[in-house]
GROMACS .gro file of N, CA and C in nm:
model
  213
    1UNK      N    1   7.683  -1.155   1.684
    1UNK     CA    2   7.758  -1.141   1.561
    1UNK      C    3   7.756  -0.993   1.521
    2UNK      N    4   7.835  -0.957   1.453
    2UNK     CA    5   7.890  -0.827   1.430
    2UNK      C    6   7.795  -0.740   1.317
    3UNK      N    7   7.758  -0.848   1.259
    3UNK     CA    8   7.696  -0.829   1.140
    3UNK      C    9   7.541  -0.847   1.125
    4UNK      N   10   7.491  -0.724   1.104
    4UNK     CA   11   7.294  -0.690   1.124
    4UNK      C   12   7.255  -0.703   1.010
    5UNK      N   13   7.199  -0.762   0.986
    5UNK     CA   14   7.044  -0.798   0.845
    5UNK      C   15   6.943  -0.761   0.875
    6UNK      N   16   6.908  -0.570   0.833
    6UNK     CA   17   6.772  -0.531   0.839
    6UNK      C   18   6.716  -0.537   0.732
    7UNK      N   19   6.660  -0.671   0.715
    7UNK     CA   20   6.549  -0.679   0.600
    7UNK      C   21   6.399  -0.648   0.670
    8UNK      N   22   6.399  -0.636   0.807
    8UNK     CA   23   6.293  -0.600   0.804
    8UNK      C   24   6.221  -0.478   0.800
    9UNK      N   25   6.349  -0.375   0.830
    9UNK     CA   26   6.321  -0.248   0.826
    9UNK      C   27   6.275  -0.231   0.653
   10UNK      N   28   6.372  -0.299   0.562
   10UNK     CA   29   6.359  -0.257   0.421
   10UNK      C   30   6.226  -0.330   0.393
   11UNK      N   31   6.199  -0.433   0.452
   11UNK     CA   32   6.016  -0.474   0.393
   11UNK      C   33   5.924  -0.393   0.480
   12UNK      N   34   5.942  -0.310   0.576
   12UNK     CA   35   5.795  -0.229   0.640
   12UNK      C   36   5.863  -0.087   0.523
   13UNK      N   37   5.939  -0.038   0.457
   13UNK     CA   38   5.970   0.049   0.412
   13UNK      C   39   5.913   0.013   0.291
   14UNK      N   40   5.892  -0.055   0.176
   14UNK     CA   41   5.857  -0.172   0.104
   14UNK      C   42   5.706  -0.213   0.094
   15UNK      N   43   5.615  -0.157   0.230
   15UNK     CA   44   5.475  -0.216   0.280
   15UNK      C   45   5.475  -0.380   0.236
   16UNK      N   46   5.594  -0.495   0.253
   16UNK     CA   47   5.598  -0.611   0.187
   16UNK      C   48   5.606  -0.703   0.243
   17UNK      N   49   5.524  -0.826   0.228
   17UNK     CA   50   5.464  -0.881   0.339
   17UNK      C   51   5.604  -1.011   0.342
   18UNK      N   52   5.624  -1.073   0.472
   18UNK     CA   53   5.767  -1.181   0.453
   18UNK      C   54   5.700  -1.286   0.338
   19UNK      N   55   5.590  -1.301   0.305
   19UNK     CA   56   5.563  -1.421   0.210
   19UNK      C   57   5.557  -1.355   0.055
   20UNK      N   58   5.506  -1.244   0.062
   20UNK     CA   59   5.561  -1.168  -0.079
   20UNK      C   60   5.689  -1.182  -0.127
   21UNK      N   61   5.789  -1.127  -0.028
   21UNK     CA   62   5.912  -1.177  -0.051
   21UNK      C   63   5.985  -1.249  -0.035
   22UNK      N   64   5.941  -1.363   0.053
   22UNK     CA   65   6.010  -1.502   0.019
   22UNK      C   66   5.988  -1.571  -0.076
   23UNK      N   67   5.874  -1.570  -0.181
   23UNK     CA   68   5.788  -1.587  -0.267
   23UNK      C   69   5.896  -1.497  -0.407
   24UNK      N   70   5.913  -1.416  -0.372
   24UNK     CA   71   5.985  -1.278  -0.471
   24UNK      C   72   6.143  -1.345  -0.523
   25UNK      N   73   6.198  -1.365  -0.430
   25UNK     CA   74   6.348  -1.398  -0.422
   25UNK      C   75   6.370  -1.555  -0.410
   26UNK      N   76   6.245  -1.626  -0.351
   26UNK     CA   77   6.277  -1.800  -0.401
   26UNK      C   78   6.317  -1.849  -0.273
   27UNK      N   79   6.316  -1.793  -0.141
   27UNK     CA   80   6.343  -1.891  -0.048
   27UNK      C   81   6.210  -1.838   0.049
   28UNK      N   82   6.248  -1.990   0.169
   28UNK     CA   83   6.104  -2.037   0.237
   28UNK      C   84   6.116  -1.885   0.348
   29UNK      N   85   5.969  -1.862   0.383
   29UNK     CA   86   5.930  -1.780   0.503
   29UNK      C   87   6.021  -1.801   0.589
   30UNK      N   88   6.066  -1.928   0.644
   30UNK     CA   89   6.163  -1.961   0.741
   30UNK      C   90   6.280  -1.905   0.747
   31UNK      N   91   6.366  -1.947   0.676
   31UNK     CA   92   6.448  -1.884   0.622
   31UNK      C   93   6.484  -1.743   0.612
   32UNK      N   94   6.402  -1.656   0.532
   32UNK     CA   95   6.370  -1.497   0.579
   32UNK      C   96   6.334  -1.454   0.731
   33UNK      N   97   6.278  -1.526   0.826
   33UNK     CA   98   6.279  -1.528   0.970
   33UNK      C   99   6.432  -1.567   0.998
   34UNK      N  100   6.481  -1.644   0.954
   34UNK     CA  101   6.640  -1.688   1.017
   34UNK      C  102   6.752  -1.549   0.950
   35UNK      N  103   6.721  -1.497   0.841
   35UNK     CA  104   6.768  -1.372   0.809
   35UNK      C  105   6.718  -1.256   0.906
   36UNK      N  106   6.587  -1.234   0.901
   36UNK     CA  107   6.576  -1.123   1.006
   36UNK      C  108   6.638  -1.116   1.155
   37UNK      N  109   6.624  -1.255   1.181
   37UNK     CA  110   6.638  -1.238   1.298
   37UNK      C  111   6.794  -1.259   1.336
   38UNK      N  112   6.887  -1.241   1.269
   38UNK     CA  113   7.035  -1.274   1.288
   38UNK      C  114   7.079  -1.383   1.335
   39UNK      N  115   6.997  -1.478   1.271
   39UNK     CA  116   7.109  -1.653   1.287
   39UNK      C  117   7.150  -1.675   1.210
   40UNK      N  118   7.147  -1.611   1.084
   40UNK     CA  119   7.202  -1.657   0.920
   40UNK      C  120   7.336  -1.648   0.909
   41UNK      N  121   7.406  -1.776   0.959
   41UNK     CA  122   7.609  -1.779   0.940
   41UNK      C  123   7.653  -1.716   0.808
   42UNK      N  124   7.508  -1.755   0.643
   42UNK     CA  125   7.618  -1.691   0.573
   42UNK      C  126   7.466  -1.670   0.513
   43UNK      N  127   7.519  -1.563   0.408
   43UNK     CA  128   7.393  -1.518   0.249
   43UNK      C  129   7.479  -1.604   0.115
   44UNK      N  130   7.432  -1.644   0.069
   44UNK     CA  131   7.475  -1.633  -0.107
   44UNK      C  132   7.485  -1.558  -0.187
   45UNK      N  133   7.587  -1.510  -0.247
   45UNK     CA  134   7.544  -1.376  -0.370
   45UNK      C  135   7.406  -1.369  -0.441
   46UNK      N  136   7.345  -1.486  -0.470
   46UNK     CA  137   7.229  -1.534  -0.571
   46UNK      C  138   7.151  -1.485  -0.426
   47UNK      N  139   7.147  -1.524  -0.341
   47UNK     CA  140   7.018  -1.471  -0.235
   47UNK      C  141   7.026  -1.324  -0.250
   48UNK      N  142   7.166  -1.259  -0.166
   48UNK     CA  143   7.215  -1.105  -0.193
   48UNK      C  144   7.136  -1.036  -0.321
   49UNK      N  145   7.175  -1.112  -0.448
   49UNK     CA  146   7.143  -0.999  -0.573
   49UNK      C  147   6.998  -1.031  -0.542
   50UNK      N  148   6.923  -1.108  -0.502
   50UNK     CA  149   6.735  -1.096  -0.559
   50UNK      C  150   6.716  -1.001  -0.429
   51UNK      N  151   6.795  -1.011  -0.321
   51UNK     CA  152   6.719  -0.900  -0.188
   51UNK      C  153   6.732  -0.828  -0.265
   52UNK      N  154   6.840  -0.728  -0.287
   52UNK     CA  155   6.842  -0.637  -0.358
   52UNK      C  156   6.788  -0.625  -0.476
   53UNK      N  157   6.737  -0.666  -0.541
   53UNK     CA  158   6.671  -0.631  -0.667
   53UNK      C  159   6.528  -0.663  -0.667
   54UNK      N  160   6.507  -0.708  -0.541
   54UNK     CA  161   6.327  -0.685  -0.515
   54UNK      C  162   6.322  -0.563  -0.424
   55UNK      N  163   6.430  -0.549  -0.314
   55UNK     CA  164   6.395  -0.467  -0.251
   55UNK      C  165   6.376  -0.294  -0.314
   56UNK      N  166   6.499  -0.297  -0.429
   56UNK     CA  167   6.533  -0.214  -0.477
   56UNK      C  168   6.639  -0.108  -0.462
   57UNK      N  169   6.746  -0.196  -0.366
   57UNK     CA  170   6.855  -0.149  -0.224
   57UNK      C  171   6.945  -0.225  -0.307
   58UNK      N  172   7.078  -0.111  -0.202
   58UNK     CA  173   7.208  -0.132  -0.248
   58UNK      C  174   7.224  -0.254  -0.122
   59UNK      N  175   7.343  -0.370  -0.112
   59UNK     CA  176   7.364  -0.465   0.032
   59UNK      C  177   7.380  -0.365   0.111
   60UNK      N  178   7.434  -0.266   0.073
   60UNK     CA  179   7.476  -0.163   0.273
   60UNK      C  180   7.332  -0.119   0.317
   61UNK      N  181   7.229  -0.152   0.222
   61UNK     CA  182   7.088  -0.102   0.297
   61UNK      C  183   7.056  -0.205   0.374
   62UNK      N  184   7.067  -0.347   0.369
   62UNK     CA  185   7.028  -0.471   0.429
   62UNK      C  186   7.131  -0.484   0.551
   63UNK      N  187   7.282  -0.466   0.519
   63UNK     CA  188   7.377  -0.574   0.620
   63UNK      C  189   7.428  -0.426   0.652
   64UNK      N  190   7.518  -0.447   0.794
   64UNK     CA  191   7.589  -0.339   0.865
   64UNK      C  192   7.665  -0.403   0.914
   65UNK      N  193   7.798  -0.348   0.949
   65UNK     CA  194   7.900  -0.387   1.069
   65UNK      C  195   7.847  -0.299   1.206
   66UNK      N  196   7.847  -0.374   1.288
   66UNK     CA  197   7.823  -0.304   1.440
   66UNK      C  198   7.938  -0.426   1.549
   67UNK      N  199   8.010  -0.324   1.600
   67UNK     CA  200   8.113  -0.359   1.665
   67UNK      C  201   8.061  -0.438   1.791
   68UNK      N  202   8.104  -0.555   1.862
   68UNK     CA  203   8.043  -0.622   1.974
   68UNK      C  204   7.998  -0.501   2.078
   69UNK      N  205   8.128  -0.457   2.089
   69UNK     CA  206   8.135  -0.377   2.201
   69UNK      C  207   8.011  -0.271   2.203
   70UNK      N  208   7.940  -0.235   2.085
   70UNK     CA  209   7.857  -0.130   2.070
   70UNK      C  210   7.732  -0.228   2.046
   71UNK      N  211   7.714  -0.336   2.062
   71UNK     CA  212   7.580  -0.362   2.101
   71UNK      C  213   7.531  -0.433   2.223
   0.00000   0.00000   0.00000
């Protein structure tokens, strides 16, 4: 998929552990593993605004476009 979710770069930037912030924003550890790891088909705005407002990031710090061809 075209589309990268580095939340994990923004939680080692963060020193924040995945249960701090699954804990922070209201959804399970799992879940934040299915975000990091790019299986997540979609986000919710309500998920979107708490990353960002725990992380303390704009969305272009979390999500990117990266073209097939370039990965």
């Amino acid at each position: 998929m075209p589309i990268v979710i580095d939340i994990d770069v923004m939680l080692a930037r963060r020193k924040m552990s995945v249960q701090d912030f699954s804990d922070a924003i209201g959804i399970t550890p799992a879940n934040v593993a299915v975000l990091k790891n790019g299986r997540a088909k979609a986000v919710r705005f309500t998920t979107l605004d708490a990353i960002c407002r725990v992380l303390d990031c704009q969305p272009g710090d979390v999500l990117r476009y990266v073209p097939e061809e370039e990965r």
